[in-house]
């Protein structure tokens, strides 16, 4: 834990260093390599990249490095990884391509009501274009997505695309992505997975999951404010390009309609620096990038499961809160949302006054909260951990909740 925290400047910051930080689902602390790379880029590389002089050459090389190293860690091809201003923006861009692809085909798509609105709203808008939108509904008692409820939605062969989350930002149950994608493939259905709430707990193994598209947010994954999208080359080539027509031959430019944020893309290589540092710190030697990533993924998950289980156990003893999602830490991300017997916002304010950072509201997860019968005026209290969350942080949170609830 001391090594991990030494990699995050926020823990030594006079402003945030004393906090128990449980707002990671809203945005994690950036790791030091990201901060250093961003500072370096703005210091002497903040020029148009790739031009024939030193700063431009270095800047372009660092942008390329970020794409090369992150794609290698996650097992996708260099060309299959795109950067965008946010996951929401990337999803809207992708949805517009799908709109054109499916127009006038009498096709259908499937969405869920477990998602953050960013992976729901852009797809639902396609209904206005004559594309049928079907909903894979959660169990209103648990928030669980049952695979048996998906099968009949795919049965008639009209569905061409399924969009669903790796895990919800309020329910937090980890969905069986590989199994869902395999079922979709049996029916000729393309899959789009929103990994925003999962990737911070271990970067995905893209080919292992079997998804056609996987999206997540770097700023929730120790990085800068960028959206990262991986799209299988065959699907990317099938969809109409959304960038400038003369860039259509480059897969990663096909879904980048605006100029890229040079500095933030370059700084994203710091995420790879951090993963490699964790690998090396734990005695890792020579290994392929995907193997290093899998090791660090499992390392992060093991730490999170151990740290967050006491909080889940404590909440399970109370009859004045409703815990959303599984009670077992191994079945979920360490994002813990609870509905209280009162408005949640004042509780988050009181926790903040004690140096415990979390928040309350709907977190753009209006559809799942409504489906589960949560009063949106009261909202939910959300406490989200990650691998740098300590057992002491959790004990401090439990003690404060015991006083305040």
Short mmCIF file of C-alpha atoms in Angstrom, two decimals:
data_model
loop_
_atom_site.label_atom_id
_atom_site.label_comp_id
_atom_site.label_asym_id
_atom_site.label_seq_id
_atom_site.Cartn_x
_atom_site.Cartn_y
_atom_site.Cartn_z
CA UNK A 1 0.00 0.00 0.00
CA UNK A 2 2.83 2.43 0.78
CA UNK A 3 4.34 1.85 -2.68
CA UNK A 4 0.98 2.31 -4.39
CA UNK A 5 0.21 5.52 -2.55
CA UNK A 6 3.66 6.89 -3.30
CA UNK A 7 2.63 6.81 -6.97
CA UNK A 8 -0.24 9.26 -6.40
CA UNK A 9 0.66 12.90 -5.60
CA UNK A 10 -2.79 13.55 -4.11
CA UNK A 11 -1.92 11.49 -1.03
CA UNK A 12 0.81 13.96 -0.10
CA UNK A 13 -1.25 17.01 -1.03
CA UNK A 14 -2.10 19.48 1.78
CA UNK A 15 -5.59 19.76 0.28
CA UNK A 16 -6.50 16.08 -0.17
CA UNK A 17 -3.83 14.09 1.63
CA UNK A 18 -5.78 13.69 4.86
CA UNK A 19 -8.99 12.53 3.23
CA UNK A 20 -10.41 9.05 3.11
CA UNK A 21 -11.28 9.18 -0.57
CA UNK A 22 -14.44 7.32 -1.59
CA UNK A 23 -15.34 9.27 -4.74
CA UNK A 24 -13.24 7.18 -7.09
CA UNK A 25 -16.20 6.26 -9.30
CA UNK A 26 -16.54 9.96 -10.07
CA UNK A 27 -12.87 10.23 -10.98
CA UNK A 28 -9.77 8.62 -9.52
CA UNK A 29 -6.62 10.39 -8.47
CA UNK A 30 -4.14 10.55 -11.38
CA UNK A 31 -0.92 8.62 -10.93
CA UNK A 32 2.41 10.44 -10.86
CA UNK A 33 3.59 9.29 -14.30
CA UNK A 34 0.45 10.82 -15.85
CA UNK A 35 0.94 14.10 -13.97
CA UNK A 36 4.62 14.22 -14.93
CA UNK A 37 3.95 13.47 -18.58
CA UNK A 38 1.18 16.07 -18.80
CA UNK A 39 3.42 18.70 -17.20
CA UNK A 40 6.28 17.83 -19.55
CA UNK A 41 4.05 18.03 -22.61
CA UNK A 42 2.68 21.45 -21.67
CA UNK A 43 6.19 22.65 -20.80
CA UNK A 44 7.99 22.00 -24.08
CA UNK A 45 5.87 19.86 -26.42
CA UNK A 46 2.68 21.94 -26.68
CA UNK A 47 3.00 22.46 -30.41
CA UNK A 48 1.41 20.81 -33.43
CA UNK A 49 2.71 17.23 -33.20
CA UNK A 50 4.68 15.39 -35.89
CA UNK A 51 6.10 18.54 -37.52
CA UNK A 52 9.82 18.39 -38.44
CA UNK A 53 11.33 19.93 -35.32
CA UNK A 54 12.19 18.68 -31.85
CA UNK A 55 9.15 19.55 -29.71
CA UNK A 56 6.70 18.43 -32.37
CA UNK A 57 8.54 15.17 -32.98
CA UNK A 58 8.70 14.37 -29.26
CA UNK A 59 5.03 15.25 -28.78
CA UNK A 60 3.90 13.04 -31.65
CA UNK A 61 6.08 10.17 -30.47
CA UNK A 62 4.55 10.35 -27.00
CA UNK A 63 1.03 10.28 -28.44
CA UNK A 64 1.96 7.20 -30.45
CA UNK A 65 3.56 5.66 -27.38
CA UNK A 66 0.32 5.98 -25.41
CA UNK A 67 -1.71 4.19 -28.07
CA UNK A 68 0.95 1.52 -28.59
CA UNK A 69 1.49 0.68 -24.93
CA UNK A 70 -2.16 0.75 -23.84
CA UNK A 71 -3.30 -1.33 -26.80
CA UNK A 72 -0.54 -3.87 -26.08
CA UNK A 73 -1.57 -4.16 -22.43
CA UNK A 74 -5.22 -4.75 -23.32
CA UNK A 75 -4.54 -7.06 -26.25
CA UNK A 76 -5.98 -5.01 -29.08
CA UNK A 77 -4.25 -3.88 -32.25
CA UNK A 78 -2.70 -0.40 -32.34
CA UNK A 79 -5.26 0.78 -34.89
CA UNK A 80 -8.18 -0.54 -32.83
CA UNK A 81 -7.71 1.97 -29.99
CA UNK A 82 -9.23 5.45 -30.28
CA UNK A 83 -9.03 8.42 -27.93
CA UNK A 84 -11.85 10.93 -27.56
CA UNK A 85 -12.86 13.76 -25.23
CA UNK A 86 -15.01 11.46 -23.07
CA UNK A 87 -16.74 8.10 -23.15
CA UNK A 88 -20.06 9.87 -23.63
CA UNK A 89 -18.71 11.66 -26.71
CA UNK A 90 -17.23 8.41 -28.04
CA UNK A 91 -20.56 6.65 -27.56
CA UNK A 92 -22.49 9.36 -29.39
CA UNK A 93 -20.00 9.16 -32.25
CA UNK A 94 -20.32 5.39 -32.39
CA UNK A 95 -24.13 5.56 -32.19
CA UNK A 96 -24.23 7.93 -35.14
CA UNK A 97 -22.19 5.46 -37.17
CA UNK A 98 -24.58 2.66 -36.17
CA UNK A 99 -27.55 4.87 -37.11
CA UNK A 100 -26.26 5.11 -40.67
CA UNK A 101 -25.23 1.43 -40.74
CA UNK A 102 -28.68 0.17 -39.71
CA UNK A 103 -30.85 2.79 -41.40
CA UNK A 104 -33.68 1.38 -43.52
CA UNK A 105 -32.87 -2.23 -42.57
CA UNK A 106 -35.79 -2.85 -40.23
CA UNK A 107 -33.20 -3.73 -37.61
CA UNK A 108 -33.34 -3.68 -33.82
CA UNK A 109 -30.84 -3.02 -31.04
CA UNK A 110 -30.90 -4.03 -27.37
CA UNK A 111 -30.02 -1.74 -24.46
CA UNK A 112 -30.35 -2.27 -20.72
CA UNK A 113 -31.83 -0.24 -17.91
CA UNK A 114 -28.78 -0.99 -15.75
CA UNK A 115 -26.56 1.52 -17.52
CA UNK A 116 -25.26 4.96 -16.81
CA UNK A 117 -27.17 7.18 -19.24
CA UNK A 118 -24.06 7.63 -21.42
CA UNK A 119 -24.41 4.03 -22.64
CA UNK A 120 -28.17 4.18 -22.88
CA UNK A 121 -29.36 7.56 -24.12
CA UNK A 122 -27.30 7.66 -27.34
CA UNK A 123 -28.66 4.26 -28.37
CA UNK A 124 -32.26 4.97 -27.40
CA UNK A 125 -32.25 8.03 -29.65
CA UNK A 126 -31.93 5.72 -32.64
CA UNK A 127 -35.60 4.84 -32.24
CA UNK A 128 -36.40 8.18 -33.87
CA UNK A 129 -34.50 6.91 -36.94
CA UNK A 130 -36.74 3.87 -37.32
CA UNK A 131 -34.46 1.46 -35.48
CA UNK A 132 -36.34 -0.64 -32.94
CA UNK A 133 -34.94 -0.35 -29.42
CA UNK A 134 -35.51 -3.30 -27.08
CA UNK A 135 -34.75 -3.18 -23.37
CA UNK A 136 -33.04 -5.93 -21.40
CA UNK A 137 -34.54 -5.23 -18.00
CA UNK A 138 -32.93 -5.66 -14.59
CA UNK A 139 -34.53 -7.48 -11.69
CA UNK A 140 -36.12 -4.58 -9.78
CA UNK A 141 -35.30 -6.17 -6.43
CA UNK A 142 -31.60 -6.76 -7.04
CA UNK A 143 -30.56 -4.79 -10.12
CA UNK A 144 -29.30 -8.06 -11.66
CA UNK A 145 -29.26 -8.64 -15.43
CA UNK A 146 -30.44 -12.20 -16.06
CA UNK A 147 -29.11 -13.81 -19.23
CA UNK A 148 -32.36 -15.73 -19.60
CA UNK A 149 -34.19 -12.43 -20.06
CA UNK A 150 -31.86 -11.58 -22.95
CA UNK A 151 -32.38 -14.73 -24.99
CA UNK A 152 -35.96 -13.99 -26.14
CA UNK A 153 -34.95 -10.48 -27.18
CA UNK A 154 -32.48 -11.96 -29.67
CA UNK A 155 -34.60 -14.86 -30.87
CA UNK A 156 -36.19 -13.37 -34.02
CA UNK A 157 -32.89 -12.43 -35.68
CA UNK A 158 -33.68 -8.73 -36.06
CA UNK A 159 -31.23 -7.51 -33.42
CA UNK A 160 -27.91 -6.29 -34.81
CA UNK A 161 -26.33 -4.67 -31.75
CA UNK A 162 -26.38 -5.12 -27.97
CA UNK A 163 -25.11 -2.37 -25.63
CA UNK A 164 -24.59 -3.22 -21.96
CA UNK A 165 -22.28 -2.36 -19.04
CA UNK A 166 -19.41 -4.41 -17.68
CA UNK A 167 -20.83 -3.26 -14.36
CA UNK A 168 -23.26 -0.54 -13.32
CA UNK A 169 -22.07 2.58 -11.53
CA UNK A 170 -24.69 2.04 -8.81
CA UNK A 171 -25.56 -1.68 -8.83
CA UNK A 172 -21.86 -2.58 -9.30
CA UNK A 173 -22.47 -6.28 -10.03
CA UNK A 174 -19.86 -7.54 -12.51
CA UNK A 175 -21.72 -8.85 -15.53
CA UNK A 176 -20.44 -12.01 -17.30
CA UNK A 177 -19.23 -10.12 -20.35
CA UNK A 178 -17.58 -13.04 -22.16
CA UNK A 179 -20.71 -15.18 -21.78
CA UNK A 180 -23.01 -12.38 -22.92
CA UNK A 181 -20.82 -11.61 -25.94
CA UNK A 182 -20.67 -15.30 -26.87
CA UNK A 183 -24.47 -15.51 -26.82
CA UNK A 184 -24.71 -12.38 -28.95
CA UNK A 185 -22.27 -13.80 -31.52
CA UNK A 186 -24.43 -16.92 -31.84
CA UNK A 187 -27.19 -14.61 -33.05
CA UNK A 188 -24.97 -12.45 -35.28
CA UNK A 189 -25.20 -9.51 -32.87
CA UNK A 190 -22.43 -6.96 -32.37
CA UNK A 191 -21.65 -5.97 -28.77
CA UNK A 192 -20.77 -2.63 -27.19
CA UNK A 193 -19.56 -2.82 -23.59
CA UNK A 194 -19.41 0.21 -21.31
CA UNK A 195 -16.42 -0.45 -19.08
CA UNK A 196 -16.31 2.92 -17.33
CA UNK A 197 -17.23 1.47 -13.94
CA UNK A 198 -15.06 -1.63 -14.31
CA UNK A 199 -11.77 -0.61 -15.97
CA UNK A 200 -10.49 1.34 -12.92
CA UNK A 201 -10.39 -1.99 -11.08
CA UNK A 202 -8.19 -3.63 -13.70
CA UNK A 203 -7.79 -2.86 -17.39
CA UNK A 204 -9.72 -5.32 -19.58
CA UNK A 205 -8.41 -8.20 -21.66
CA UNK A 206 -10.13 -7.06 -24.85
CA UNK A 207 -9.88 -10.26 -26.93
CA UNK A 208 -10.68 -12.39 -23.88
CA UNK A 209 -13.99 -10.61 -23.36
CA UNK A 210 -15.07 -11.09 -26.96
CA UNK A 211 -16.71 -7.67 -27.28
CA UNK A 212 -16.78 -5.78 -30.57
CA UNK A 213 -16.42 -2.44 -28.78
CA UNK A 214 -15.19 -1.65 -25.27
CA UNK A 215 -15.24 1.89 -23.87
CA UNK A 216 -13.89 3.39 -20.65
CA UNK A 217 -12.71 6.68 -19.18
CA UNK A 218 -9.04 7.34 -18.51
CA UNK A 219 -9.80 9.94 -15.84
CA UNK A 220 -11.44 7.24 -13.71
CA UNK A 221 -8.49 4.94 -14.37
CA UNK A 222 -5.64 7.04 -12.88
CA UNK A 223 -5.23 8.99 -16.11
CA UNK A 224 -6.15 12.28 -17.81
CA UNK A 225 -9.62 13.30 -18.94
CA UNK A 226 -9.96 11.17 -22.05
CA UNK A 227 -12.36 8.53 -23.29
CA UNK A 228 -10.76 5.35 -24.64
CA UNK A 229 -12.56 3.13 -27.14
CA UNK A 230 -11.40 -0.19 -28.55
CA UNK A 231 -13.22 -1.40 -31.64
CA UNK A 232 -12.56 -4.62 -33.51
CA UNK A 233 -11.06 -3.90 -36.90
CA UNK A 234 -13.70 -5.79 -38.88
CA UNK A 235 -16.56 -3.94 -37.18
CA UNK A 236 -14.79 -0.59 -37.44
CA UNK A 237 -14.34 -1.11 -41.17
CA UNK A 238 -18.01 -2.07 -41.58
CA UNK A 239 -19.27 1.10 -39.91
CA UNK A 240 -19.24 4.41 -41.80
CA UNK A 241 -16.35 6.69 -40.85
CA UNK A 242 -17.19 9.63 -38.59
CA UNK A 243 -13.98 11.60 -39.14
CA UNK A 244 -12.70 13.52 -42.15
CA UNK A 245 -13.17 11.57 -45.36
CA UNK A 246 -9.45 11.57 -46.16
CA UNK A 247 -8.71 9.85 -42.81
CA UNK A 248 -11.10 6.96 -43.42
CA UNK A 249 -8.24 4.60 -44.21
CA UNK A 250 -6.94 4.80 -40.64
CA UNK A 251 -9.16 2.88 -38.22
CA UNK A 252 -8.41 4.96 -35.12
CA UNK A 253 -9.17 8.15 -37.05
CA UNK A 254 -12.50 6.86 -38.38
CA UNK A 255 -14.22 7.56 -35.05
CA UNK A 256 -12.35 10.74 -34.09
CA UNK A 257 -14.41 13.51 -35.72
CA UNK A 258 -12.60 16.34 -33.91
CA UNK A 259 -8.94 17.12 -33.43
CA UNK A 260 -7.42 14.98 -30.66
CA UNK A 261 -6.25 16.41 -27.34
CA UNK A 262 -2.54 15.97 -27.94
CA UNK A 263 -1.35 16.53 -24.37
CA UNK A 264 -3.89 14.28 -22.70
CA UNK A 265 -3.32 11.47 -25.16
CA UNK A 266 0.43 11.69 -24.58
CA UNK A 267 -0.11 11.72 -20.81
CA UNK A 268 -2.18 8.53 -21.05
CA UNK A 269 1.06 6.61 -21.50
CA UNK A 270 1.54 7.27 -17.79
CA UNK A 271 -1.22 4.73 -17.11
CA UNK A 272 0.98 2.10 -18.75
CA UNK A 273 3.98 3.36 -16.77
CA UNK A 274 2.01 2.78 -13.57
CA UNK A 275 0.88 -0.73 -14.48
CA UNK A 276 4.44 -1.66 -15.39
CA UNK A 277 5.69 -0.17 -12.11
CA UNK A 278 3.26 -2.35 -10.15
CA UNK A 279 4.39 -5.37 -12.13
CA UNK A 280 8.05 -4.62 -11.43
CA UNK A 281 7.45 -3.86 -7.74
CA UNK A 282 5.93 -7.30 -7.29
CA UNK A 283 8.92 -9.05 -8.80
CA UNK A 284 7.78 -9.28 -12.38
CA UNK A 285 10.41 -10.06 -14.98
CA UNK A 286 10.18 -10.35 -18.74
CA UNK A 287 6.59 -10.91 -19.86
CA UNK A 288 4.27 -9.90 -22.65
CA UNK A 289 2.24 -6.73 -21.99
CA UNK A 290 -1.04 -8.67 -21.80
CA UNK A 291 0.44 -10.93 -19.13
CA UNK A 292 1.63 -7.95 -17.11
CA UNK A 293 -1.81 -6.41 -17.36
CA UNK A 294 -3.58 -9.60 -16.26
CA UNK A 295 -1.30 -9.88 -13.23
CA UNK A 296 -1.90 -6.28 -12.18
CA UNK A 297 -5.64 -6.64 -12.84
CA UNK A 298 -5.81 -9.60 -10.46
CA UNK A 299 -3.61 -7.82 -7.93
CA UNK A 300 -5.92 -4.81 -7.88
CA UNK A 301 -9.04 -6.93 -7.61
CA UNK A 302 -7.68 -8.98 -4.71
CA UNK A 303 -6.85 -5.83 -2.75
CA UNK A 304 -10.23 -4.25 -3.43
CA UNK A 305 -12.21 -7.35 -2.49
CA UNK A 306 -10.40 -7.65 0.83
CA UNK A 307 -10.77 -3.96 1.68
CA UNK A 308 -14.42 -3.43 0.75
CA UNK A 309 -15.98 -6.59 2.26
CA UNK A 310 -16.08 -5.14 5.82
CA UNK A 311 -18.11 -2.18 4.54
CA UNK A 312 -20.57 -4.50 2.80
CA UNK A 313 -20.83 -6.62 5.96
CA UNK A 314 -21.47 -3.54 8.09
CA UNK A 315 -24.18 -2.21 5.77
CA UNK A 316 -25.80 -5.65 5.81
CA UNK A 317 -26.36 -5.33 9.56
CA UNK A 318 -28.42 -2.16 9.22
CA UNK A 319 -32.15 -2.16 8.59
CA UNK A 320 -32.25 1.55 7.71
CA UNK A 321 -30.26 1.25 4.46
CA UNK A 322 -30.80 -0.64 1.23
CA UNK A 323 -27.57 -1.88 -0.31
CA UNK A 324 -27.70 -1.98 -4.10
CA UNK A 325 -26.04 -4.96 -5.73
CA UNK A 326 -24.34 -8.07 -4.33
CA UNK A 327 -23.29 -8.45 -0.71
CA UNK A 328 -20.13 -10.34 -1.70
CA UNK A 329 -17.21 -8.12 -2.71
CA UNK A 330 -15.94 -10.68 -5.20
CA UNK A 331 -19.12 -10.37 -7.27
CA UNK A 332 -18.99 -6.62 -7.67
CA UNK A 333 -16.84 -3.58 -8.21
CA UNK A 334 -16.01 -1.74 -4.96
CA UNK A 335 -18.60 0.94 -5.77
CA UNK A 336 -21.13 0.83 -2.96
CA UNK A 337 -24.43 2.67 -3.33
CA UNK A 338 -27.08 2.66 -0.61
CA UNK A 339 -30.57 4.09 -0.38
CA UNK A 340 -31.22 5.64 3.01
CA UNK A 341 -34.37 6.38 4.99
CA UNK A 342 -33.71 10.08 4.32
CA UNK A 343 -32.12 12.30 1.68
CA UNK A 344 -28.58 11.13 0.99
CA UNK A 345 -27.01 14.49 0.19
CA UNK A 346 -26.84 15.81 3.80
CA UNK A 347 -25.11 12.61 4.86
CA UNK A 348 -22.44 13.05 2.18
CA UNK A 349 -21.98 16.66 3.32
CA UNK A 350 -21.53 15.51 6.93
CA UNK A 351 -19.01 12.88 5.84
CA UNK A 352 -17.14 15.51 3.86
CA UNK A 353 -16.88 17.66 6.98
CA UNK A 354 -15.08 14.72 8.62
CA UNK A 355 -12.62 14.39 5.75
CA UNK A 356 -14.41 11.46 4.12
CA UNK A 357 -14.98 12.17 0.44
CA UNK A 358 -18.05 10.65 -1.16
CA UNK A 359 -21.19 11.97 -2.82
CA UNK A 360 -24.92 11.50 -3.22
CA UNK A 361 -27.43 11.79 -6.04
CA UNK A 362 -28.46 9.72 -9.05
CA UNK A 363 -25.03 9.63 -10.79
CA UNK A 364 -26.75 9.67 -14.20
CA UNK A 365 -28.06 6.19 -13.37
CA UNK A 366 -31.66 7.38 -13.37
CA UNK A 367 -33.05 4.37 -15.22
CA UNK A 368 -31.73 1.65 -12.88
CA UNK A 369 -32.63 3.66 -9.79
CA UNK A 370 -36.18 4.19 -11.06
CA UNK A 371 -36.47 0.51 -11.99
CA UNK A 372 -35.43 -0.44 -8.45
CA UNK A 373 -37.96 1.92 -6.89
CA UNK A 374 -35.42 4.38 -5.48
CA UNK A 375 -36.75 7.83 -4.62
CA UNK A 376 -34.74 10.12 -6.89
CA UNK A 377 -35.37 13.11 -4.64
CA UNK A 378 -33.53 11.27 -1.86
CA UNK A 379 -30.96 9.75 -4.19
CA UNK A 380 -28.34 7.26 -3.05
CA UNK A 381 -25.17 7.64 -1.04
CA UNK A 382 -22.27 6.27 -3.09
CA UNK A 383 -18.93 5.25 -1.59
CA UNK A 384 -16.45 4.00 -4.16
CA UNK A 385 -13.08 2.46 -3.44
CA UNK A 386 -10.20 1.35 -5.59
CA UNK A 387 -6.94 -0.53 -5.05
CA UNK A 388 -5.30 2.39 -3.22
CA UNK A 389 -8.11 2.46 -0.65
CA UNK A 390 -6.78 1.26 2.70
CA UNK A 391 -8.38 -0.81 5.43
CA UNK A 392 -7.97 2.24 7.67
CA UNK A 393 -10.01 4.33 5.22
CA UNK A 394 -12.82 1.78 5.36
CA UNK A 395 -12.74 1.62 9.16
CA UNK A 396 -12.91 5.39 9.30
CA UNK A 397 -15.89 5.40 6.94
CA UNK A 398 -17.74 2.72 8.92
CA UNK A 399 -17.20 4.64 12.16
CA UNK A 400 -18.54 7.83 10.62
CA UNK A 401 -21.57 6.08 9.14
CA UNK A 402 -22.31 4.55 12.53
CA UNK A 403 -22.46 8.03 14.04
CA UNK A 404 -24.40 9.70 11.24
CA UNK A 405 -27.03 7.16 10.19
#
